[in-house]
Short mmCIF file of C-alpha atoms in Angstrom, two decimals:
data_model
loop_
_atom_site.label_atom_id
_atom_site.label_comp_id
_atom_site.label_asym_id
_atom_site.label_seq_id
_atom_site.Cartn_x
_atom_site.Cartn_y
_atom_site.Cartn_z
CA MET A 1 150.47 50.15 144.75
CA VAL A 2 151.82 51.98 141.71
CA ASP A 3 155.34 53.42 142.26
CA ASN A 4 155.44 57.23 142.30
CA THR A 5 157.95 57.02 139.49
CA LEU A 6 155.03 56.18 137.16
CA LEU A 7 153.11 59.27 138.35
CA TYR A 8 156.03 61.56 137.76
CA THR A 9 156.66 59.93 134.32
CA MET A 10 153.04 60.36 133.34
CA LEU A 11 153.10 63.93 134.52
CA ALA A 12 156.24 64.75 132.58
CA VAL A 13 154.78 63.30 129.37
CA TYR A 14 151.47 65.22 130.03
CA LEU A 15 153.19 68.42 130.60
CA GLY A 16 155.55 67.85 127.76
CA ILE A 17 152.75 67.40 125.24
CA THR A 18 150.92 70.41 126.72
CA VAL A 19 154.00 72.64 126.41
CA LEU A 20 154.58 71.38 122.89
CA LEU A 21 151.07 72.21 121.77
CA GLY A 22 151.19 75.55 123.45
CA TYR A 23 154.42 76.27 121.61
CA LEU A 24 152.89 75.27 118.26
CA GLY A 25 150.05 77.68 118.97
CA TYR A 26 152.63 80.34 119.76
CA ARG A 27 154.47 79.68 116.64
CA HIS A 28 151.26 79.95 114.52
CA THR A 29 150.03 83.07 116.39
CA LYS A 30 151.17 85.83 114.12
CA SER A 31 148.30 88.31 114.30
CA SER A 32 145.44 89.41 116.55
CA LYS A 33 143.11 87.26 114.50
CA ASP A 34 145.26 84.23 115.26
CA TYR A 35 145.24 85.02 118.96
CA MET A 36 141.53 85.73 119.30
CA ILE A 37 139.77 83.30 116.87
CA ALA A 38 142.59 80.96 115.88
CA GLY A 39 142.71 82.34 112.30
CA GLY A 40 138.99 81.32 111.64
CA ASN A 41 139.93 78.06 109.97
CA VAL A 42 139.91 75.45 112.74
CA HIS A 43 138.95 71.75 111.94
CA PRO A 44 135.40 70.99 113.06
CA VAL A 45 136.51 68.03 115.23
CA LEU A 46 138.94 70.33 116.96
CA MET A 47 136.32 72.85 117.40
CA ALA A 48 133.83 70.46 118.90
CA LEU A 49 136.36 68.88 121.27
CA ALA A 50 137.51 72.43 122.30
CA TYR A 51 133.96 73.48 122.82
CA GLY A 52 133.17 70.37 124.89
CA SER A 53 136.33 70.44 127.03
CA THR A 54 135.94 74.18 127.61
CA PHE A 55 132.25 73.61 128.61
CA ILE A 56 133.06 70.74 131.03
CA SER A 57 135.54 71.63 133.84
CA THR A 58 136.36 70.55 137.26
CA SER A 59 133.38 72.66 138.21
CA ALA A 60 131.15 70.11 136.42
CA ILE A 61 133.04 67.03 137.65
CA VAL A 62 134.05 67.92 141.03
CA GLY A 63 131.62 70.68 142.00
CA PHE A 64 128.40 69.34 140.32
CA GLY A 65 129.46 65.81 140.80
CA GLY A 66 129.72 66.64 144.59
CA ALA A 67 126.32 68.31 144.49
CA ALA A 68 124.93 65.07 143.02
CA GLY A 69 126.37 63.34 146.09
CA VAL A 70 124.06 65.59 148.15
CA TYR A 71 120.99 66.00 145.88
CA GLY A 72 121.15 62.75 143.95
CA LEU A 73 120.35 61.68 140.41
CA SER A 74 118.04 64.71 139.98
CA LEU A 75 121.10 66.45 138.52
CA LEU A 76 120.82 64.26 135.49
CA TRP A 77 118.22 66.70 134.20
CA LEU A 78 121.15 69.02 133.90
CA THR A 79 122.80 66.49 131.57
CA VAL A 80 119.57 66.54 129.41
CA PHE A 81 119.71 70.29 129.29
CA ASN A 82 123.43 70.35 128.51
CA ILE A 83 122.93 68.06 125.43
CA PHE A 84 119.73 69.57 124.07
CA VAL A 85 120.39 73.28 124.89
CA GLY A 86 124.12 73.32 125.27
CA ILE A 87 124.94 71.40 122.15
CA PHE A 88 121.90 71.15 119.74
CA VAL A 89 120.42 74.55 120.32
CA ALA A 90 123.82 76.24 120.84
CA PHE A 91 125.27 74.78 117.61
CA VAL A 92 122.23 74.84 115.23
CA ILE A 93 120.20 77.79 116.48
CA PHE A 94 122.96 79.99 117.76
CA GLY A 95 126.23 78.80 116.38
CA ILE A 96 125.59 78.88 112.74
CA LYS A 97 124.10 82.34 112.68
CA THR A 98 126.79 83.58 115.06
CA ARG A 99 129.58 82.37 112.81
CA LYS A 100 127.85 83.87 109.78
CA LEU A 101 127.24 87.22 111.29
CA ALA A 102 130.64 87.47 112.95
CA HIS A 103 132.35 86.94 109.50
CA GLU A 104 130.08 89.57 108.00
CA LEU A 105 130.89 92.06 110.69
CA GLN A 106 134.61 91.09 110.73
CA VAL A 107 134.65 90.76 114.53
CA LYS A 108 136.85 88.63 116.75
CA THR A 109 135.37 88.61 120.25
CA PHE A 110 131.91 88.21 121.84
CA PRO A 111 131.67 91.88 123.17
CA GLU A 112 132.80 93.15 119.78
CA PHE A 113 130.16 91.03 118.07
CA LEU A 114 127.44 92.50 120.25
CA GLY A 115 128.74 96.04 119.88
CA ALA A 116 129.17 95.82 116.09
CA ARG A 117 125.69 94.24 115.69
CA PHE A 118 124.04 97.19 117.45
CA ASP A 119 126.65 99.82 116.42
CA SER A 120 127.16 100.58 120.06
CA PRO A 121 130.55 101.13 121.72
CA PHE A 122 128.76 101.14 125.10
CA ILE A 123 127.44 97.63 124.68
CA ARG A 124 130.86 96.38 123.72
CA LYS A 125 132.64 98.04 126.70
CA PHE A 126 129.89 97.30 129.21
CA SER A 127 129.82 93.60 128.24
CA ALA A 128 133.59 93.40 128.30
CA THR A 129 133.66 94.85 131.75
CA ILE A 130 131.14 92.33 133.08
CA ILE A 131 133.15 89.53 131.56
CA SER A 132 136.59 90.73 132.87
CA LEU A 133 135.35 91.49 136.37
CA THR A 134 133.09 88.39 137.03
CA MET A 135 134.59 85.53 134.94
CA PRO A 136 137.45 85.23 137.44
CA LEU A 137 134.76 84.01 139.88
CA TYR A 138 133.88 81.13 137.51
CA ALA A 139 137.61 80.49 136.88
CA ALA A 140 138.22 80.35 140.66
CA ALA A 141 135.48 77.65 140.98
CA VAL A 142 137.44 75.70 138.23
CA MET A 143 140.71 76.32 139.85
CA ILE A 144 139.50 75.21 143.33
CA GLY A 145 138.14 71.90 141.82
CA GLY A 146 141.57 71.02 140.31
CA ALA A 147 143.49 72.07 143.43
CA ARG A 148 141.17 70.11 145.77
CA TYR A 149 141.73 66.95 143.88
CA MET A 150 145.51 67.40 143.78
CA GLU A 151 145.37 68.10 147.64
CA GLU A 152 143.49 64.83 148.25
CA ALA A 153 145.24 62.60 145.67
CA LEU A 154 148.84 63.75 146.13
CA GLY A 155 148.79 64.59 149.88
CA MET A 156 149.92 68.21 149.40
CA SER A 157 148.54 71.40 150.97
CA TYR A 158 145.73 73.25 149.14
CA THR A 159 147.85 76.30 148.62
CA THR A 160 150.71 74.25 147.07
CA ALA A 161 148.36 72.37 144.81
CA LEU A 162 146.75 75.70 143.80
CA ALA A 163 150.18 77.25 143.04
CA VAL A 164 151.45 74.28 140.91
CA PHE A 165 148.10 73.89 139.07
CA SER A 166 147.67 77.50 138.26
CA LEU A 167 151.22 78.10 136.94
CA ILE A 168 150.82 75.18 134.56
CA VAL A 169 147.61 76.76 133.11
CA LEU A 170 149.13 80.27 132.90
CA ALA A 171 152.20 79.02 131.00
CA TYR A 172 150.42 77.81 127.93
CA VAL A 173 147.48 80.19 127.58
CA PHE A 174 149.83 83.19 128.10
CA PHE A 175 151.86 82.41 125.03
CA GLY A 176 149.67 80.28 122.75
CA GLY A 177 146.45 82.38 122.33
CA LEU A 178 143.40 80.61 121.03
CA ARG A 179 145.40 78.37 118.66
CA GLY A 180 147.31 76.98 121.62
CA VAL A 181 144.22 76.72 123.69
CA ILE A 182 142.28 74.73 120.97
CA TYR A 183 145.20 72.36 120.31
CA THR A 184 145.47 71.55 123.98
CA ASP A 185 141.70 71.43 124.46
CA ALA A 186 141.35 68.72 121.84
CA MET A 187 144.18 66.59 123.56
CA GLN A 188 142.62 67.15 126.99
CA GLY A 189 139.13 66.34 125.66
CA MET A 190 140.44 62.81 124.67
CA ILE A 191 142.03 62.27 128.07
CA MET A 192 138.84 63.37 129.84
CA PHE A 193 136.71 60.95 127.86
CA ALA A 194 139.08 58.10 128.72
CA GLY A 195 139.14 58.92 132.33
CA MET A 196 135.42 59.18 132.69
CA ALA A 197 134.84 55.92 130.86
CA ALA A 198 137.22 54.17 133.23
CA LEU A 199 135.48 55.84 136.28
CA ILE A 200 131.93 54.77 135.51
CA PHE A 201 133.01 51.16 134.64
CA LEU A 202 135.05 50.78 137.86
CA THR A 203 132.36 52.44 140.00
CA TYR A 204 129.63 50.02 138.93
CA SER A 205 132.17 47.13 139.36
CA ALA A 206 132.98 48.25 142.86
CA LEU A 207 129.37 48.47 143.85
CA GLY A 208 128.11 45.06 142.43
CA GLY A 209 126.88 46.17 138.95
CA VAL A 210 124.42 48.66 137.55
CA THR A 211 121.18 47.18 138.95
CA VAL A 212 122.66 46.39 142.32
CA ALA A 213 124.25 49.78 142.81
CA HIS A 214 121.03 51.74 141.97
CA SER A 215 118.98 49.36 144.18
CA LYS A 216 121.34 50.05 147.06
CA LEU A 217 121.07 53.82 146.48
CA GLU A 218 117.28 53.57 146.39
CA GLY A 219 117.37 51.66 149.69
CA MET A 220 119.18 54.55 151.36
CA ARG A 221 116.26 56.84 151.32
CA GLN A 222 115.74 56.58 155.04
CA LEU A 223 119.28 57.85 155.63
CA VAL A 224 118.52 61.32 154.30
CA PRO A 225 119.43 63.73 157.18
CA ALA A 226 116.46 65.32 158.81
CA ALA A 227 117.63 68.80 157.88
CA LEU A 228 117.68 67.94 154.16
CA ALA A 229 114.41 66.00 154.37
CA ALA A 230 112.73 69.07 155.91
CA LYS A 231 113.82 71.06 152.80
CA GLY A 232 112.37 68.56 150.41
CA HIS A 233 115.02 65.75 149.95
CA GLN A 234 113.23 62.50 149.03
CA GLY A 235 116.27 60.29 148.47
CA TRP A 236 119.18 60.14 146.09
CA THR A 237 117.12 58.49 143.22
CA ALA A 238 114.17 60.96 143.24
CA MET A 239 113.59 64.62 142.62
CA PRO A 240 113.18 66.87 145.65
CA ASP A 241 109.63 67.46 146.66
CA PHE A 242 107.91 69.76 144.08
CA GLY A 243 108.02 73.41 145.10
CA SER A 244 110.31 72.80 148.08
CA GLU A 245 113.52 74.74 148.85
CA LEU A 246 115.69 71.95 147.41
CA TRP A 247 113.50 71.57 144.41
CA TRP A 248 113.92 75.28 143.61
CA PHE A 249 117.63 74.99 144.09
CA VAL A 250 118.11 71.98 141.90
CA VAL A 251 115.74 73.20 139.15
CA SER A 252 116.26 76.98 139.10
CA THR A 253 119.92 77.24 140.04
CA LEU A 254 121.63 74.05 138.94
CA VAL A 255 119.46 72.82 135.95
CA LEU A 256 118.04 76.09 134.51
CA GLY A 257 120.87 78.42 135.55
CA VAL A 258 123.61 76.25 134.00
CA GLY A 259 121.63 74.36 131.37
CA ILE A 260 120.33 77.57 129.69
CA GLY A 261 123.24 79.69 130.73
CA VAL A 262 125.58 77.89 128.39
CA LEU A 263 123.95 79.73 125.43
CA ALA A 264 125.39 83.05 126.59
CA GLN A 265 128.83 81.97 127.62
CA PRO A 266 131.36 84.26 125.83
CA GLN A 267 134.14 81.72 125.87
CA LEU A 268 131.93 79.20 124.13
CA ALA A 269 130.26 81.64 121.60
CA VAL A 270 133.71 82.57 120.29
CA ARG A 271 134.41 78.94 119.39
CA PHE A 272 131.80 79.25 116.57
CA MET A 273 133.92 82.09 115.16
CA THR A 274 136.92 79.77 114.74
CA VAL A 275 135.55 77.55 111.90
CA ALA A 276 135.45 78.37 108.23
CA SER A 277 131.86 77.38 107.37
CA SER A 278 128.48 76.51 108.84
CA LYS A 279 128.88 72.91 107.60
CA ASP A 280 131.77 72.62 110.09
CA ILE A 281 129.46 73.45 112.95
CA TYR A 282 127.10 70.70 111.85
CA ARG A 283 130.00 68.25 111.66
CA GLY A 284 130.82 68.95 115.23
CA LEU A 285 127.31 68.12 116.58
CA SER A 286 127.65 64.42 117.17
CA ILE A 287 131.02 64.67 118.72
CA GLY A 288 129.93 67.47 121.09
CA SER A 289 126.78 65.56 122.11
CA VAL A 290 128.50 62.27 122.97
CA PHE A 291 131.28 64.08 124.78
CA ILE A 292 128.82 66.12 126.94
CA LEU A 293 126.69 63.07 127.68
CA PHE A 294 129.70 61.09 128.97
CA MET A 295 131.26 63.83 130.98
CA THR A 296 128.20 65.15 132.86
CA GLY A 297 126.22 61.82 132.87
CA VAL A 298 129.15 60.06 134.47
CA ALA A 299 130.06 62.72 137.00
CA PHE A 300 126.46 63.12 138.27
CA THR A 301 125.85 59.33 138.46
CA VAL A 302 129.11 58.63 140.26
CA GLY A 303 128.50 61.55 142.67
CA ALA A 304 125.08 60.10 143.66
CA LEU A 305 126.42 56.44 143.89
CA SER A 306 129.28 57.55 146.10
CA ASN A 307 126.82 57.49 148.95
CA VAL A 308 126.54 53.74 148.64
CA TYR A 309 130.33 53.35 148.82
CA PHE A 310 130.86 55.72 151.81
CA PHE A 311 127.96 54.15 153.72
CA GLU A 312 129.20 50.60 153.24
CA HIS A 313 132.69 51.48 154.23
CA SER A 314 132.27 54.13 156.93
CA GLY A 315 128.59 54.09 157.82
CA LYS A 316 128.15 57.60 156.63
CA ILE A 317 126.57 59.27 153.62
CA ALA A 318 128.88 61.06 151.25
CA LEU A 319 128.80 64.60 152.62
CA ALA A 320 129.15 63.40 156.23
CA ALA A 321 132.21 61.30 155.15
CA THR A 322 134.07 64.44 154.02
CA ALA A 323 134.02 65.69 157.67
CA VAL A 324 137.16 63.80 158.56
CA GLY A 325 138.63 64.50 161.99
CA GLY A 326 135.81 66.90 162.95
CA ALA A 327 136.35 69.07 159.82
CA VAL A 328 133.42 71.04 158.26
CA PRO A 329 131.66 68.93 155.67
CA ASN A 330 132.74 70.03 152.17
CA VAL A 331 130.76 69.05 149.18
CA ASP A 332 133.72 69.81 146.91
CA LYS A 333 135.58 66.95 148.42
CA ILE A 334 133.06 64.16 147.72
CA ILE A 335 134.42 63.28 144.31
CA PRO A 336 138.11 63.61 145.21
CA MET A 337 137.66 61.45 148.31
CA PHE A 338 135.69 58.75 146.38
CA ILE A 339 138.29 58.53 143.71
CA THR A 340 141.27 58.22 146.07
CA GLN A 341 139.51 55.83 148.38
CA ALA A 342 137.37 53.59 146.16
CA MET A 343 139.35 53.40 142.89
CA PRO A 344 142.61 51.57 142.24
CA GLU A 345 145.88 53.54 142.35
CA TRP A 346 146.36 53.73 138.72
CA LEU A 347 142.95 55.31 138.13
CA LYS A 348 143.77 57.91 140.80
CA TYR A 349 146.57 59.07 138.58
CA ILE A 350 144.54 58.73 135.36
CA PHE A 351 141.73 60.79 136.93
CA LEU A 352 144.35 63.41 138.10
CA PHE A 353 145.05 63.99 134.44
CA THR A 354 141.40 63.95 133.62
CA LEU A 355 140.75 66.75 136.07
CA LEU A 356 143.93 68.61 135.07
CA SER A 357 142.66 68.41 131.51
CA ALA A 358 139.09 69.52 132.41
CA ALA A 359 140.24 72.44 134.49
CA MET A 360 143.09 73.57 132.14
CA SER A 361 140.87 73.41 129.09
CA THR A 362 138.19 75.53 130.72
CA LEU A 363 140.62 77.96 132.46
CA SER A 364 142.58 78.57 129.22
CA GLY A 365 139.31 79.60 127.59
CA GLN A 366 138.38 81.73 130.49
CA PHE A 367 141.68 83.53 130.69
CA HIS A 368 141.66 84.01 126.97
CA ILE A 369 138.28 85.86 127.10
CA ILE A 370 139.43 87.93 130.08
CA SER A 371 142.56 88.94 128.22
CA THR A 372 140.76 89.88 124.98
CA SER A 373 138.10 91.74 126.84
CA ILE A 374 140.66 93.92 128.63
CA SER A 375 143.16 94.34 125.74
CA TYR A 376 140.91 94.53 122.76
CA ASP A 377 137.27 95.38 123.80
CA LEU A 378 138.03 97.91 126.53
CA ASN A 379 140.91 99.36 124.58
CA THR A 380 139.46 100.07 121.15
CA ASN A 381 142.21 102.10 119.63
CA SER A 382 142.02 101.34 115.95
CA ASN A 383 145.57 102.47 115.33
CA ARG A 384 147.04 99.75 117.58
CA SER A 385 149.55 97.34 115.91
CA ASP A 386 149.02 93.55 116.14
CA ALA A 387 152.15 93.35 118.26
CA LYS A 388 150.72 95.87 120.78
CA THR A 389 147.39 94.04 120.86
CA LEU A 390 149.11 90.73 121.61
CA ARG A 391 151.20 92.40 124.32
CA LEU A 392 148.06 93.86 125.98
CA ALA A 393 146.27 90.61 125.71
CA ARG A 394 148.96 88.82 127.68
CA ILE A 395 148.80 91.59 130.25
CA GLY A 396 145.12 90.99 130.45
CA THR A 397 145.74 87.28 131.05
CA LEU A 398 147.92 88.18 134.05
CA PHE A 399 145.16 90.33 135.51
CA GLY A 400 142.64 87.55 135.19
CA PHE A 401 145.18 85.07 136.69
CA VAL A 402 145.90 87.10 139.82
CA LEU A 403 142.23 87.92 140.49
CA THR A 404 141.36 84.19 140.02
CA ILE A 405 144.12 83.10 142.42
CA LEU A 406 142.92 85.58 145.06
CA LEU A 407 139.33 84.36 144.85
CA SER A 408 140.55 80.75 144.96
CA LEU A 409 142.30 81.49 148.22
CA PHE A 410 139.48 83.33 150.04
CA LEU A 411 136.15 81.86 148.81
CA PRO A 412 134.49 79.62 151.40
CA LEU A 413 134.19 75.78 151.28
CA GLY A 414 131.84 74.10 149.00
CA VAL A 415 131.50 77.00 146.69
CA ILE A 416 132.25 75.48 143.27
CA ALA A 417 128.70 74.72 142.05
CA VAL A 418 127.32 77.97 143.51
CA ALA A 419 130.01 80.18 141.95
CA THR A 420 129.60 78.46 138.54
CA ALA A 421 125.78 78.81 138.55
CA LEU A 422 126.19 82.53 139.61
CA PHE A 423 128.40 83.39 136.58
CA PHE A 424 126.11 81.41 134.21
CA GLY A 425 123.02 83.10 135.58
CA LEU A 426 124.50 86.58 135.23
CA CYS A 427 125.56 85.92 131.60
CA THR A 428 122.19 84.45 130.73
CA SER A 429 120.26 87.39 132.22
CA ALA A 430 122.48 90.15 130.75
CA PHE A 431 123.37 88.70 127.41
CA LEU A 432 120.92 85.97 126.23
CA PRO A 433 117.90 88.04 125.29
CA MET A 434 119.89 90.64 123.20
CA TYR A 435 122.15 87.88 121.82
CA ALA A 436 119.15 85.93 120.58
CA ALA A 437 117.54 89.11 119.23
CA ALA A 438 120.63 90.02 117.52
CA LEU A 439 120.47 86.92 115.47
CA TYR A 440 116.71 86.60 114.94
CA TRP A 441 114.74 89.84 115.54
CA PRO A 442 115.57 92.73 113.15
CA ARG A 443 113.25 95.09 114.98
CA ILE A 444 115.51 95.24 118.09
CA THR A 445 117.03 98.61 118.66
CA PRO A 446 120.34 99.62 120.30
CA ALA A 447 118.43 101.20 123.13
CA GLY A 448 116.46 98.08 123.74
CA ALA A 449 119.63 95.99 123.87
CA ILE A 450 121.38 98.52 126.22
CA TRP A 451 118.55 98.80 128.74
CA SER A 452 117.99 95.03 128.71
CA MET A 453 121.68 94.36 129.46
CA VAL A 454 122.05 97.03 132.12
CA THR A 455 118.68 96.38 133.92
CA ALA A 456 119.39 92.59 134.08
CA THR A 457 122.94 93.19 135.40
CA VAL A 458 121.69 95.62 138.19
CA VAL A 459 118.76 93.43 139.14
CA TYR A 460 120.86 90.15 139.15
CA PHE A 461 123.55 91.61 141.34
CA GLY A 462 120.92 93.23 143.68
CA LEU A 463 119.26 89.86 144.19
CA VAL A 464 122.63 88.01 144.66
CA LEU A 465 123.89 90.41 147.25
CA PHE A 466 120.74 91.16 149.15
CA VAL A 467 117.97 88.51 148.54
CA HIS A 468 119.32 85.01 147.44
CA GLU A 469 120.55 83.48 150.70
CA LYS A 470 123.34 81.26 149.44
CA GLU A 471 125.19 83.99 147.61
CA ALA A 472 124.28 86.79 150.11
CA ALA A 473 125.84 84.69 152.87
CA ILE A 474 128.98 84.20 150.86
CA PHE A 475 129.63 87.81 150.01
CA GLY A 476 128.32 89.25 153.26
CA VAL A 477 127.42 92.66 151.85
CA CYS A 478 123.93 92.53 153.07
CA ASN A 479 125.00 91.54 156.67
CA LYS A 480 127.60 94.36 156.79
CA ILE A 481 125.08 97.00 155.57
CA PHE A 482 121.90 95.87 157.27
CA GLY A 483 122.97 93.39 159.94
CA VAL A 484 121.01 90.41 158.45
CA LYS A 485 121.88 87.62 156.09
CA THR A 486 119.29 88.54 153.51
CA LEU A 487 116.50 90.98 152.96
CA GLY A 488 114.48 88.50 151.03
CA VAL A 489 111.35 86.53 152.10
CA ILE A 490 110.59 82.86 151.43
CA PRO A 491 110.49 81.58 148.68
CA TRP A 492 112.58 84.25 147.03
CA THR A 493 115.53 83.55 149.35
CA TYR A 494 116.03 80.26 147.53
CA ILE A 495 114.62 80.78 144.05
CA ASP A 496 117.57 81.62 141.79
CA PRO A 497 117.87 85.33 140.70
CA LEU A 498 117.74 84.09 137.09
CA VAL A 499 114.07 83.42 137.46
CA ILE A 500 113.42 87.16 137.96
CA ALA A 501 116.31 88.75 135.98
CA LEU A 502 116.06 86.82 132.69
CA PRO A 503 112.23 87.46 132.08
CA LEU A 504 112.74 91.07 133.10
CA SER A 505 115.68 91.37 130.70
CA ALA A 506 113.58 90.03 127.87
CA LEU A 507 110.56 92.26 128.77
CA VAL A 508 112.75 95.40 128.85
CA LEU A 509 114.34 94.49 125.55
CA ILE A 510 111.08 94.05 123.77
CA THR A 511 109.35 97.06 125.33
CA VAL A 512 112.17 99.51 124.74
CA SER A 513 112.71 98.29 121.24
CA LEU A 514 109.09 98.71 120.37
CA VAL A 515 108.91 102.32 121.62
CA THR A 516 112.25 103.48 120.04
CA GLN A 517 113.33 103.67 116.46
CA PRO A 518 116.34 101.81 115.10
CA ALA A 519 119.12 104.20 115.24
CA ALA A 520 121.37 105.11 112.39
CA GLU A 521 123.91 106.57 114.89
CA PRO A 522 125.56 104.62 117.77
CA VAL A 523 123.37 104.67 120.90
CA THR A 524 125.07 105.16 124.24
CA ILE A 525 124.08 105.92 127.82
CA GLN A 526 125.87 108.87 129.16
#
């Protein structure tokens, strides 16, 4: 067993480097442009690593890795979408035009980008409001993932792990702005890559090799619980039965919701504004693709294969193994338990830093976007000094931090993947149609963009709170008002709200734009 002295030494070195990079970011943050887009001259390798490490968080590794422990290798379709849509389409189709138009408009944030493109203060403030109020839900999912692993690996209480972890994140994003975030993201991205490489190698070694491990997983099909089989589960190496409840959940919520949703993520879109030229975006393509392949592919594969390990050592499938001592099964504990039980002691510590890096890189980007939305996009006083803007930005960071901690304490068990998909789905429905049109359809009007965004937001929230069963049960609004868990009928109770809200958003955008004239004056809704 590795002496705890090694852990504390590694932790001290890790935190020391993190603090140093945050301090360097602080020293180089002299203006609001430095704080919001890192001066606009970031190296393409740093941009790609920062993009990838912000994209991949404990939500992907712990939350979606745990989901793979339940739903199997079908989640590898999300890896396919992450690489093709999240990297190739995002960089080439969206990133290059975003960087060019952002520089032409002289904007520093995603809400400002949308508002300036349509000459609409309403669009800027409405999108900033959505971000500042709902991104803490996604941030809480990431925070929970990091704290759950610390709880399992270090034997501390969940609340203690949450407090320690959150304070580390707050310290460097509060002072460093986007420069500090990008510096640390690049360092953390390298740690994440090394940790996941070690994890997949040791997982296959522990299970007898690649072929043997997958053969064992295939042979466990008869162990699928009856309740899951009734919903369409066909084993951990197969897709759920086409059209079944689980098929719709995997495809519409996990694969489409997150796979497409990455295109409209404000904290990722702003990364394209940090480089000096379009060539820099092309240079980051290969690095980003390999990084995403390794992060998600490993997490989903290990999550599914954890069933083999738990069955061989406890006679239970992965989800059942988390119900220790009569506890409620918790999908978010599958990966932490597998690492702490199946892997050597030294990897437990290495993976601790992998998850710390994954969570901190994503959370820093999330808190940064929350802070700029509150301080810069909702408070559009053009006479503000840079010093006041920076001060307000750091107040915004504290707001996002407090709201995230509260959600992390009170959200139910097993919520990581659901909360992540919810935020991605909302951003996709509200922002993606007008974001794509802003780049490629000159005929779009401000009215079309506004009504698309507002309609999608209202419809998406309505479906989440009153129709889609997973989220409706979590928030409990429908039950409190109507006394039932959901007002929906099958199959709409398990088809993701994105399937309705996104096409409706696009339809409203096209229809309203075609019947209205491009406005010379700003268009607002009173």
